[in-house]
Amino acid sequence: MVSILQSEWFKFRHSKIMFIILTVPIIGIFLGFTSRFSNEDFEINEWYLSLLSMNLTYALLFLPLITGVLASAICRYEHQAGGWKQLLALPVTRGRVFIAKYVLLIVLVLVMQVLFFVAVYIVGMIKGFTDPFPMVIVWKSLVGGWVATLPLIALQLWMSILFKSFAAPFAINVILTLPTILVVNSERFSSFYPWAQPFLMMYIGGETGDTFYVPWVQLLTVVGGSFILFFVGGYLYFQRKAV
Amino acid sequence: MEYVVQTTNLSKRFGKESAVIGLDMKIRKGEIYGFLGPNGAGKTTTIRMLLGLMKASSGTIQIFEKDLNKEKINILKRVGSLVENPSYYPHLTAYENLEALRKILGVPKTRIHEVLEIVRLTEVANKKVKGFSLGMKQRLGIAASLLNSPELLILDEPTNGLDPSGIIEIRNLIKQLPAETGMTILISSHLLTEIDQMATTVGIVTKGKMIYQDSIESLRMYAQQKVLLKVSDSEQAWRSLLGNGIKADWEDGIILLSEHSDGKVAKAIHTLVHEGYSIYRVEEEKRSLEDIFLQMTTREKVI
């Protein structure tokens, strides 16, 4: 298992796609400076509004889209020139290959999350925020956003293995991500739509009674449920896939 | 008898189409097994099933006398393979391609240099595979298949797309492997001449069925030339040849001499002339392996 992960990391490390991750802090900084919120009228921590506006666009759009690109990227070089054939004819089980790819993805997304909040911090420093950095809030939305993305990554990996083309899984991802903008405006639907969860989990204005910004019930049923569905679906599909 | 590969009644269906039907393949240790058949005969499908890349619809596969379904990992540890078109990661160099595989196989790094040396790619080891010619990619594929020093090497059309010097190089390499390491090799091709020069045993498939499986020598027996005689009153002439102790067959008014050394032919003709038969024609019929192969694969039956 460890050896497969090492091999996956090696293949990824040498691909140019690695630079996609570096776009995250750039996007973050860009978002930070284009936000239209002004907190002159409010008597709250300066970081909050910055976080609110930056998290909004990032969690709604960029996070799910970039994870999709990453998923396609780590399957692309397998599709290109018979990589699957060669990989699966080695002494490996398909289950382990699937898990290794998934683990690589979620680690990358965690790195992305950290980079994003580094960007938030940089924006605040440049803007000259003097209020204390809200570590607890940032920590919650960093991990929360990551957890909420886990089911999406599972589906994106499934789709990336299924389709040989780079565009098809990306198109599916966009189609599923865009409705989020509408869905989050609805109290009723937003709790159930998996693609809305990263936003809700990173929405620092949400309920604070629970550990994260969404209730545990919702976290377990919607995020947990969709994770099991997508992960098991992709896992079983990969077991049967003829290469 | 110990078989390295043994399939029993192996079949694969794609919907209604049957790609492989009731295939019984037997490969002994140390053999170079030539797996022959026209394009689309089911060779690659069979090889994919042997490597567990594809599930068989029915039948069993035993490799190293172990069931592939039950001990896939243990089997694949001892197998090296090159399936159809060369497989590689275009964004990595030749060395990095092998390194990605080496990490999984767990062999020492020096082995990468060894296999690159074997296929003579050492000089381009640090170039991206994207820019390689087909022949170089194919050689890299062979290097990858040798990485774990396999006991069974499965090569699917390894000389496809290579130029003549590349073909000769690969052929010599393949020939020397079993002698040096006791490796068993399964090599598929649609070219009989290819297989003829390497294999010790041949299996011929067409339309998913194994129509011939025996040593290359037995196959060559069919290729032996015959001398045809067209004579007057041929049936009687044939009998008189037999009466004089000359081996011959009679078919559709033509006598076929099975012994075709100069002396034997001269003796036969002398006998016939002496007994007063008119000889119209003496012809030599050459049947190349290609002819036999074509005949087998088109007629779909064993000669």
Coordinates of C-alpha atoms in Angstrom, one line a residue:
Chain A
M1 CA 0.0 0.0 0.0
V2 CA 2.8 2.4 1.0
S3 CA 4.7 1.5 -2.1
I4 CA 1.7 2.3 -4.4
L5 CA 1.3 5.6 -2.7
Q6 CA 5.0 6.4 -3.2
S7 CA 4.7 5.5 -6.8
E8 CA 1.6 7.6 -7.2
W9 CA 3.3 10.6 -5.5
F10 CA 6.3 10.1 -7.8
K11 CA 4.2 10.2 -10.9
F12 CA 2.3 13.2 -9.7
R13 CA 5.4 15.1 -8.5
H14 CA 6.9 15.0 -12.0
S15 CA 3.8 16.2 -13.8
K16 CA 3.2 19.9 -14.4
I17 CA -0.3 19.6 -13.0
M18 CA 1.3 20.1 -9.6
F19 CA 1.4 23.8 -10.3
I20 CA -2.4 23.9 -10.3
I21 CA -2.2 23.8 -6.5
L22 CA -0.2 27.0 -6.6
T23 CA -3.0 28.8 -8.3
V24 CA -5.0 28.4 -5.1
P25 CA -3.2 31.1 -3.0
I26 CA -3.1 33.3 -6.1
I27 CA -6.9 33.0 -6.4
G28 CA -7.2 33.5 -2.7
I29 CA -5.2 36.8 -2.8
F30 CA -7.2 37.9 -5.8
L31 CA -10.5 37.2 -4.0
G32 CA -9.2 39.0 -1.0
F33 CA -8.5 42.2 -2.8
T34 CA -11.6 42.2 -4.9
S35 CA -14.1 41.8 -2.1
R36 CA -16.6 44.6 -1.9
F37 CA -17.2 44.4 1.8
S38 CA -16.3 47.2 4.0
N39 CA -16.2 46.9 7.7
E40 CA -16.1 50.5 8.7
D41 CA -19.7 50.3 9.8
F42 CA -19.2 47.2 11.9
E43 CA -17.7 46.7 15.3
I44 CA -16.4 43.2 14.6
N45 CA -13.0 41.5 14.0
E46 CA -11.7 42.7 10.7
W47 CA -10.8 39.1 9.7
Y48 CA -14.4 38.0 9.7
L49 CA -15.6 39.9 6.8
S50 CA -12.6 39.1 4.8
L51 CA -13.0 35.4 5.6
L52 CA -16.7 35.6 4.7
S53 CA -16.2 37.1 1.3
M54 CA -13.2 35.0 0.4
N55 CA -14.6 31.8 1.6
L56 CA -17.8 32.4 -0.4
T57 CA -16.4 32.3 -3.9
Y58 CA -13.6 29.8 -3.0
A59 CA -15.9 27.2 -1.4
L60 CA -18.7 27.7 -3.8
L61 CA -16.7 27.5 -7.0
F62 CA -13.0 27.1 -7.0
L63 CA -12.6 24.3 -4.4
P64 CA -14.9 21.8 -6.1
L65 CA -13.6 22.7 -9.6
I66 CA -10.0 22.5 -8.7
T67 CA -10.4 19.1 -6.9
G68 CA -12.1 17.9 -10.1
V69 CA -9.1 19.0 -12.2
L70 CA -6.7 17.3 -9.8
A71 CA -8.7 14.1 -10.0
S72 CA -8.7 14.1 -13.8
A73 CA -5.0 15.0 -13.8
I74 CA -3.9 12.0 -11.7
C75 CA -5.9 9.7 -14.0
R76 CA -4.9 11.4 -17.2
Y77 CA -1.4 9.9 -17.4
E78 CA -2.9 6.5 -16.8
H79 CA -5.3 6.9 -19.7
Q80 CA -2.8 8.5 -22.1
A81 CA -0.6 5.5 -23.1
G82 CA -1.8 2.3 -21.5
G83 CA -0.8 3.3 -17.9
W84 CA -3.7 1.4 -16.4
K85 CA -2.7 -1.8 -18.2
Q86 CA 0.9 -1.6 -17.0
L87 CA -0.1 -0.6 -13.4
L88 CA -2.7 -3.3 -12.9
A89 CA -0.5 -6.0 -14.4
L90 CA 1.9 -5.3 -11.5
P91 CA 1.4 -7.2 -8.2
V92 CA -1.2 -4.7 -6.9
T93 CA -4.9 -5.0 -6.1
R94 CA -7.2 -2.6 -7.8
G95 CA -8.7 -1.7 -4.4
R96 CA -5.3 -0.5 -3.2
V97 CA -4.7 1.5 -6.4
F98 CA -8.0 3.2 -6.0
I99 CA -7.4 4.0 -2.4
A100 CA -3.9 5.3 -3.1
K101 CA -5.2 7.6 -5.8
Y102 CA -7.9 8.8 -3.4
V103 CA -5.5 9.3 -0.5
L104 CA -3.2 11.3 -2.8
L105 CA -6.1 13.5 -3.8
I106 CA -7.4 14.3 -0.3
V107 CA -3.9 15.1 0.9
L108 CA -3.5 17.5 -2.0
V109 CA -6.8 19.1 -1.2
L110 CA -5.7 19.5 2.4
V111 CA -2.6 21.3 1.2
M112 CA -4.8 23.5 -1.0
Q113 CA -6.9 24.4 2.0
V114 CA -3.8 25.3 4.1
L115 CA -2.5 27.4 1.1
F116 CA -5.9 29.2 0.9
F117 CA -5.8 30.3 4.5
V118 CA -2.2 31.3 4.1
A119 CA -3.5 33.6 1.3
V120 CA -6.2 34.9 3.7
Y121 CA -3.5 35.7 6.2
I122 CA -1.3 37.4 3.6
V123 CA -4.3 39.6 2.4
G124 CA -5.0 40.6 6.0
M125 CA -1.4 41.5 6.6
I126 CA -1.2 43.6 3.4
K127 CA -4.5 45.3 4.3
G128 CA -3.0 46.0 7.7
F129 CA -5.6 44.2 9.9
T130 CA -4.7 44.7 13.6
D131 CA -7.4 42.4 15.1
P132 CA -6.2 39.0 16.4
F133 CA -6.2 36.3 13.8
P134 CA -9.2 34.1 14.5
M135 CA -7.4 30.8 14.7
V136 CA -10.3 28.7 15.9
I137 CA -12.6 29.9 13.2
V138 CA -10.0 29.4 10.5
W139 CA -9.2 26.0 11.7
K140 CA -12.8 24.9 11.7
S141 CA -13.6 26.1 8.2
L142 CA -10.3 24.7 6.9
V143 CA -11.0 21.2 8.2
G144 CA -14.7 21.6 7.6
G145 CA -14.3 22.5 4.0
W146 CA -11.9 19.6 3.5
V147 CA -14.2 17.1 5.1
A148 CA -17.1 18.4 2.9
T149 CA -15.1 17.9 -0.2
L150 CA -14.2 14.3 0.5
P151 CA -17.4 12.9 -1.2
L152 CA -17.0 15.2 -4.2
I153 CA -13.4 13.9 -4.7
A154 CA -14.7 10.3 -4.6
L155 CA -17.1 11.0 -7.3
Q156 CA -14.6 13.0 -9.3
L157 CA -12.1 10.2 -9.1
W158 CA -14.8 7.7 -10.2
M159 CA -15.7 9.9 -13.2
S160 CA -12.0 10.4 -14.1
I161 CA -11.4 6.7 -14.1
L162 CA -14.5 6.1 -16.2
F163 CA -13.8 8.7 -18.9
K164 CA -10.7 8.6 -21.0
S165 CA -11.1 12.3 -21.9
F166 CA -10.1 15.1 -19.7
A167 CA -13.2 17.2 -20.6
A168 CA -16.0 14.8 -19.7
P169 CA -15.4 14.5 -15.9
F170 CA -14.7 18.2 -15.8
A171 CA -18.0 19.0 -17.6
I172 CA -19.9 16.8 -15.1
N173 CA -18.2 18.5 -12.3
V174 CA -19.1 22.0 -13.6
I175 CA -22.7 20.9 -14.2
L176 CA -22.9 19.7 -10.6
T177 CA -21.1 22.7 -9.1
L178 CA -22.9 25.5 -10.8
P179 CA -26.4 24.8 -9.2
T180 CA -24.7 25.3 -5.8
I181 CA -25.0 29.1 -6.4
L182 CA -28.8 28.8 -6.5
V183 CA -29.1 26.0 -4.0
V184 CA -27.3 27.8 -1.2
N185 CA -29.9 30.5 -1.2
S186 CA -32.5 27.9 -0.2
E187 CA -32.6 26.8 3.4
R188 CA -34.5 23.8 2.4
F189 CA -32.3 22.3 -0.3
S190 CA -28.9 23.5 0.6
S191 CA -28.6 21.1 3.5
F192 CA -29.1 18.2 1.2
Y193 CA -27.0 19.1 -1.8
P194 CA -23.5 17.6 -1.5
W195 CA -21.9 20.3 -3.6
A196 CA -23.2 22.9 -1.2
Q197 CA -21.5 21.4 1.8
P198 CA -18.0 22.8 1.3
F199 CA -19.6 26.3 1.3
L200 CA -21.8 25.6 4.3
M201 CA -18.9 24.1 6.2
M202 CA -16.7 27.1 5.5
Y203 CA -19.5 29.6 6.0
I204 CA -18.3 31.1 9.3
G205 CA -21.5 32.9 9.8
G206 CA -23.4 29.6 10.3
E207 CA -24.5 27.9 13.4
T208 CA -21.8 27.7 16.0
G209 CA -23.4 25.3 18.4
D210 CA -21.7 22.3 16.8
T211 CA -18.1 21.6 16.2
F212 CA -18.4 22.7 12.6
Y213 CA -20.7 25.2 10.9
V214 CA -23.3 22.6 10.1
P215 CA -25.1 20.3 12.5
W216 CA -23.6 16.9 13.1
V217 CA -26.7 15.2 11.7
Q218 CA -26.3 16.9 8.4
L219 CA -22.6 16.3 8.3
L220 CA -23.1 12.6 8.9
T221 CA -26.0 12.0 6.6
V222 CA -25.3 14.3 3.7
V223 CA -21.5 14.3 3.7
G224 CA -21.1 10.9 5.1
G225 CA -23.9 9.4 3.0
S226 CA -22.7 10.9 -0.3
F227 CA -19.2 9.9 0.6
I228 CA -20.1 6.2 1.0
L229 CA -22.2 6.3 -2.1
F230 CA -19.6 7.8 -4.3
F231 CA -16.6 6.0 -2.8
V232 CA -18.1 2.6 -2.9
G233 CA -19.5 3.3 -6.4
G234 CA -16.1 4.2 -7.7
Y235 CA -14.4 1.4 -5.9
L236 CA -16.7 -1.2 -7.3
Y237 CA -16.6 0.2 -10.8
F238 CA -12.8 0.1 -10.8
Q239 CA -12.8 -3.5 -9.6
R240 CA -14.8 -4.5 -12.7
K241 CA -13.3 -2.2 -15.2
A242 CA -11.7 -4.1 -18.1
V243 CA -8.4 -2.5 -19.1
Chain B
M1 CA 4.2 -32.5 -16.1
E2 CA 4.5 -29.0 -14.6
Y3 CA 2.8 -26.3 -16.6
V4 CA 3.7 -22.7 -16.0
V5 CA 0.5 -21.6 -17.7
Q6 CA -2.5 -23.8 -18.0
T7 CA -6.0 -22.6 -19.0
T8 CA -9.0 -24.8 -19.0
N9 CA -11.9 -24.1 -21.2
L10 CA -11.2 -20.4 -21.0
S11 CA -13.9 -18.2 -22.6
K12 CA -14.7 -14.5 -22.9
R13 CA -17.8 -13.0 -24.3
F14 CA -18.5 -9.4 -25.0
G15 CA -22.2 -9.2 -25.1
K16 CA -23.2 -11.7 -27.8
E17 CA -19.7 -11.7 -29.4
S18 CA -17.4 -14.5 -28.3
A19 CA -13.8 -13.3 -28.4
V20 CA -12.3 -16.5 -26.9
I21 CA -14.0 -19.9 -26.9
G22 CA -13.0 -22.9 -24.8
L23 CA -9.2 -22.2 -24.9
D24 CA -6.9 -24.8 -23.4
M25 CA -3.4 -23.4 -23.3
K26 CA -0.5 -25.3 -21.9
I27 CA 2.9 -23.8 -21.5
R28 CA 5.8 -25.8 -20.0
K29 CA 8.6 -24.3 -18.0
G30 CA 11.5 -22.9 -20.1
E31 CA 9.5 -22.9 -23.3
I32 CA 9.2 -20.0 -25.7
Y33 CA 5.6 -20.3 -26.5
G34 CA 4.6 -18.7 -29.8
F35 CA 0.9 -17.6 -29.6
L36 CA -0.1 -17.1 -33.2
G37 CA -3.2 -15.9 -34.9
P38 CA -4.5 -13.3 -37.3
N39 CA -5.5 -9.9 -35.9
G40 CA -8.7 -10.1 -33.9
A41 CA -8.3 -13.8 -33.2
G42 CA -8.5 -13.3 -29.4
K43 CA -4.8 -13.3 -28.6
T44 CA -4.7 -10.0 -26.7
T45 CA -8.0 -10.9 -25.0
T46 CA -6.5 -14.1 -23.8
I47 CA -3.3 -12.4 -22.6
R48 CA -5.4 -9.8 -20.7
M49 CA -7.2 -12.5 -18.9
L50 CA -3.9 -14.2 -18.0
L51 CA -2.8 -11.0 -16.4
G52 CA -6.1 -10.4 -14.6
L53 CA -6.7 -7.2 -16.5
M54 CA -10.0 -8.7 -17.7
K55 CA -12.2 -11.3 -16.1
A56 CA -12.9 -14.5 -17.9
S57 CA -16.5 -15.3 -18.7
S58 CA -15.9 -18.9 -17.9
G59 CA -13.0 -21.4 -17.5
T60 CA -10.0 -21.4 -15.2
I61 CA -6.5 -20.0 -15.4
Q62 CA -3.6 -21.6 -13.5
I63 CA -0.2 -19.9 -13.5
F64 CA 2.7 -21.5 -11.6
E65 CA 0.0 -24.2 -10.7
K66 CA -1.9 -21.6 -8.7
D67 CA -5.4 -20.3 -9.4
L68 CA -5.2 -16.8 -10.8
N69 CA -8.4 -15.7 -9.1
K70 CA -7.2 -16.7 -5.7
E71 CA -3.5 -15.8 -5.8
K72 CA -3.3 -13.0 -8.3
I73 CA -0.8 -10.9 -6.3
N74 CA 1.6 -13.8 -5.7
I75 CA 1.4 -14.8 -9.3
L76 CA 1.9 -11.3 -10.7
K77 CA 5.0 -10.8 -8.6
R78 CA 6.6 -13.5 -10.7
V79 CA 5.3 -12.3 -14.1
G80 CA 6.5 -9.5 -16.4
S81 CA 4.3 -8.3 -19.2
L82 CA 4.0 -6.1 -22.2
V83 CA 0.5 -5.8 -23.5
E84 CA -0.3 -4.7 -27.0
N85 CA 0.9 -1.1 -27.6
P86 CA 3.7 0.0 -25.3
S87 CA 2.5 1.4 -22.0
Y88 CA 4.3 4.4 -20.6
Y89 CA 3.8 7.7 -18.8
P90 CA 4.5 10.4 -21.4
H91 CA 5.4 13.1 -18.9
L92 CA 8.2 11.0 -17.3
T93 CA 11.7 10.1 -18.6
A94 CA 12.6 6.5 -19.4
Y95 CA 14.3 6.2 -16.0
E96 CA 11.4 7.8 -14.2
N97 CA 9.0 5.5 -15.9
L98 CA 10.9 2.5 -14.6
E99 CA 11.3 4.1 -11.2
A100 CA 7.5 4.5 -10.8
L101 CA 7.1 0.8 -11.4
R102 CA 10.2 -0.1 -9.3
K103 CA 8.6 1.6 -6.3
I104 CA 5.8 -0.9 -6.5
L105 CA 7.9 -3.9 -7.3
G106 CA 10.4 -3.2 -4.6
V107 CA 13.5 -4.2 -6.6
P108 CA 16.8 -2.4 -6.1
K109 CA 17.5 0.8 -8.1
T110 CA 20.4 -0.8 -9.8
R111 CA 18.0 -3.1 -11.6
I112 CA 16.7 -0.1 -13.6
H113 CA 20.2 0.5 -15.1
E114 CA 20.5 -3.2 -15.8
V115 CA 17.2 -3.4 -17.8
L116 CA 17.9 -0.2 -19.6
E117 CA 21.3 -1.7 -20.6
I118 CA 19.6 -4.9 -21.8
V119 CA 17.3 -3.0 -24.2
R120 CA 20.1 -0.4 -25.0
L121 CA 18.3 2.7 -23.8
T122 CA 20.9 3.8 -21.3
E123 CA 21.8 6.8 -23.4
V124 CA 18.3 8.2 -23.5
A125 CA 17.4 7.3 -19.9
N126 CA 16.9 10.9 -18.9
K127 CA 14.8 11.9 -21.9
K128 CA 11.0 12.2 -21.8
V129 CA 9.3 9.2 -23.3
K130 CA 6.9 11.5 -25.2
G131 CA 9.6 12.1 -27.8
F132 CA 10.6 8.4 -28.2
S133 CA 10.1 6.6 -31.4
L134 CA 7.8 3.6 -31.4
G135 CA 10.7 1.2 -31.3
M136 CA 12.2 2.9 -28.3
K137 CA 8.9 2.9 -26.5
Q138 CA 8.6 -0.8 -27.3
R139 CA 12.0 -1.4 -25.9
L140 CA 11.2 0.5 -22.8
G141 CA 8.1 -1.7 -22.4
I142 CA 10.3 -4.7 -22.6
A143 CA 12.7 -3.2 -20.0
A144 CA 9.7 -2.6 -17.7
S145 CA 8.6 -6.2 -18.1
L146 CA 12.0 -7.4 -17.1
L147 CA 12.3 -5.2 -14.1
N148 CA 11.2 -7.8 -11.6
S149 CA 13.3 -10.6 -13.2
P150 CA 10.1 -12.5 -13.9
E151 CA 9.9 -16.3 -14.2
L152 CA 7.1 -15.9 -16.8
L153 CA 7.4 -13.2 -19.4
I154 CA 4.3 -12.3 -21.4
L155 CA 4.9 -10.3 -24.5
D156 CA 2.0 -9.3 -26.7
E157 CA 3.2 -8.4 -30.2
P158 CA 6.6 -7.1 -29.0
T159 CA 8.0 -6.5 -32.5
N160 CA 5.0 -4.6 -33.7
G161 CA 6.1 -1.4 -35.3
L162 CA 9.8 -2.1 -35.1
D163 CA 12.2 -1.7 -38.0
P164 CA 14.1 -4.8 -39.2
S165 CA 17.2 -4.2 -37.1
G166 CA 14.9 -3.6 -34.0
I167 CA 13.1 -6.8 -34.7
I168 CA 16.3 -8.8 -34.9
E169 CA 17.6 -7.2 -31.7
I170 CA 14.4 -8.1 -29.8
R171 CA 14.4 -11.5 -31.3
N172 CA 17.9 -12.2 -30.1
L173 CA 17.1 -10.9 -26.7
I174 CA 14.1 -13.1 -26.4
K175 CA 16.0 -16.1 -27.6
Q176 CA 18.7 -15.7 -25.0
L177 CA 16.5 -15.1 -22.0
P178 CA 15.3 -18.7 -21.3
A179 CA 18.8 -20.0 -21.8
E180 CA 20.3 -17.6 -19.3
T181 CA 17.6 -17.4 -16.7
G182 CA 15.3 -20.3 -17.2
M183 CA 12.5 -17.9 -18.0
T184 CA 9.3 -19.1 -19.7
I185 CA 8.1 -16.8 -22.4
L186 CA 4.7 -16.4 -24.0
I187 CA 5.0 -14.3 -27.1
S188 CA 2.1 -13.5 -29.4
S189 CA 2.3 -12.4 -33.0
H190 CA 0.3 -12.4 -36.2
L191 CA 3.5 -13.2 -38.2
L192 CA 4.4 -16.8 -38.4
T193 CA 7.9 -16.0 -39.6
E194 CA 8.5 -14.1 -36.4
I195 CA 7.4 -17.0 -34.2
D196 CA 9.1 -19.5 -36.4
Q197 CA 12.5 -18.0 -35.5
M198 CA 12.0 -17.9 -31.8
A199 CA 9.4 -20.3 -30.5
T200 CA 9.9 -23.8 -29.3
T201 CA 6.1 -24.4 -29.0
V202 CA 3.3 -23.0 -31.0
G203 CA -0.3 -22.3 -30.3
I204 CA -2.5 -21.1 -33.2
V205 CA -5.8 -19.4 -32.5
T206 CA -8.4 -18.2 -34.9
K207 CA -11.8 -16.8 -34.2
G208 CA -11.2 -17.4 -30.5
K209 CA -10.4 -21.1 -30.8
M210 CA -7.1 -22.9 -30.4
I211 CA -6.8 -24.9 -33.6
Y212 CA -3.2 -26.1 -33.1
Q213 CA -0.9 -26.5 -30.2
D214 CA 2.3 -28.5 -30.4
S215 CA 6.1 -28.1 -30.9
I216 CA 7.4 -26.0 -33.7
E217 CA 9.0 -29.1 -35.1
S218 CA 5.6 -30.8 -35.6
L219 CA 4.4 -27.7 -37.3
R220 CA 7.4 -27.8 -39.6
M221 CA 6.6 -31.4 -40.5
Y222 CA 3.5 -30.1 -42.3
A223 CA 5.7 -27.7 -44.2
Q224 CA 7.8 -30.4 -45.8
Q225 CA 7.8 -30.3 -49.5
K226 CA 6.4 -33.0 -51.6
V227 CA 7.2 -34.1 -55.2
L228 CA 4.2 -34.5 -57.4
L229 CA 4.1 -36.8 -60.3
K230 CA 1.6 -36.7 -63.1
V231 CA 1.7 -39.9 -65.0
S232 CA -0.4 -42.1 -67.2
D233 CA -2.6 -44.6 -65.5
S234 CA -1.7 -43.1 -62.1
E235 CA -3.4 -45.5 -59.7
Q236 CA -1.6 -48.5 -61.2
A237 CA 1.6 -46.5 -61.3
W238 CA 1.2 -45.7 -57.6
R239 CA 0.7 -49.3 -56.7
S240 CA 3.7 -50.4 -58.6
L241 CA 5.8 -47.7 -56.8
L242 CA 4.5 -49.1 -53.5
G243 CA 5.3 -52.6 -54.8
N244 CA 8.9 -51.5 -55.3
G245 CA 9.1 -50.2 -51.8
I246 CA 8.9 -46.5 -52.6
K247 CA 6.7 -44.5 -50.2
A248 CA 4.0 -42.5 -52.0
D249 CA 0.5 -41.3 -51.8
W250 CA -2.1 -41.1 -54.4
E251 CA -4.6 -38.3 -54.6
D252 CA -6.9 -37.2 -57.5
G253 CA -4.8 -38.9 -60.1
I254 CA -1.6 -37.4 -58.8
I255 CA 1.2 -39.3 -57.1
L256 CA 2.8 -37.7 -54.1
L257 CA 6.3 -38.8 -53.2
S258 CA 6.9 -38.3 -49.6
E259 CA 10.6 -38.9 -49.8
H260 CA 12.1 -36.2 -51.8
S261 CA 15.9 -36.6 -51.8
D262 CA 17.4 -36.5 -55.4
G263 CA 18.2 -40.2 -55.3
K264 CA 14.8 -41.2 -54.1
V265 CA 13.0 -39.2 -56.8
A266 CA 15.3 -40.5 -59.5
K267 CA 14.7 -44.0 -58.3
A268 CA 10.9 -43.5 -58.4
I269 CA 11.0 -42.1 -61.9
H270 CA 13.4 -44.8 -63.1
T271 CA 11.0 -47.4 -61.8
L272 CA 8.0 -45.8 -63.5
V273 CA 9.8 -45.4 -66.8
H274 CA 11.1 -48.9 -66.6
E275 CA 7.5 -50.2 -66.1
G276 CA 6.3 -48.3 -69.1
Y277 CA 4.3 -45.4 -67.6
S278 CA 4.4 -42.1 -69.4
I279 CA 5.6 -39.3 -67.1
Y280 CA 3.9 -35.9 -67.9
R281 CA 5.1 -33.8 -65.2
V282 CA 7.4 -33.8 -62.2
E283 CA 6.6 -31.0 -59.8
E284 CA 7.8 -29.9 -56.5
E285 CA 5.2 -28.6 -54.1
K286 CA 6.4 -26.3 -51.4
R287 CA 4.2 -25.5 -48.5
S288 CA 5.6 -22.8 -46.4
L289 CA 4.5 -22.4 -42.8
E290 CA 2.6 -19.4 -44.0
D291 CA 0.5 -21.6 -46.3
I292 CA -0.2 -24.0 -43.4
F293 CA -1.0 -21.1 -41.1
L294 CA -3.4 -19.6 -43.7
Q295 CA -5.0 -22.9 -44.4
M296 CA -5.5 -23.6 -40.7
T297 CA -6.8 -20.2 -39.9
T298 CA -9.2 -19.9 -42.8
R299 CA -10.5 -23.4 -42.8
E300 CA -10.7 -23.4 -39.0
K301 CA -9.7 -27.0 -38.6
V302 CA -6.7 -29.0 -37.7
I303 CA -4.9 -30.6 -40.5

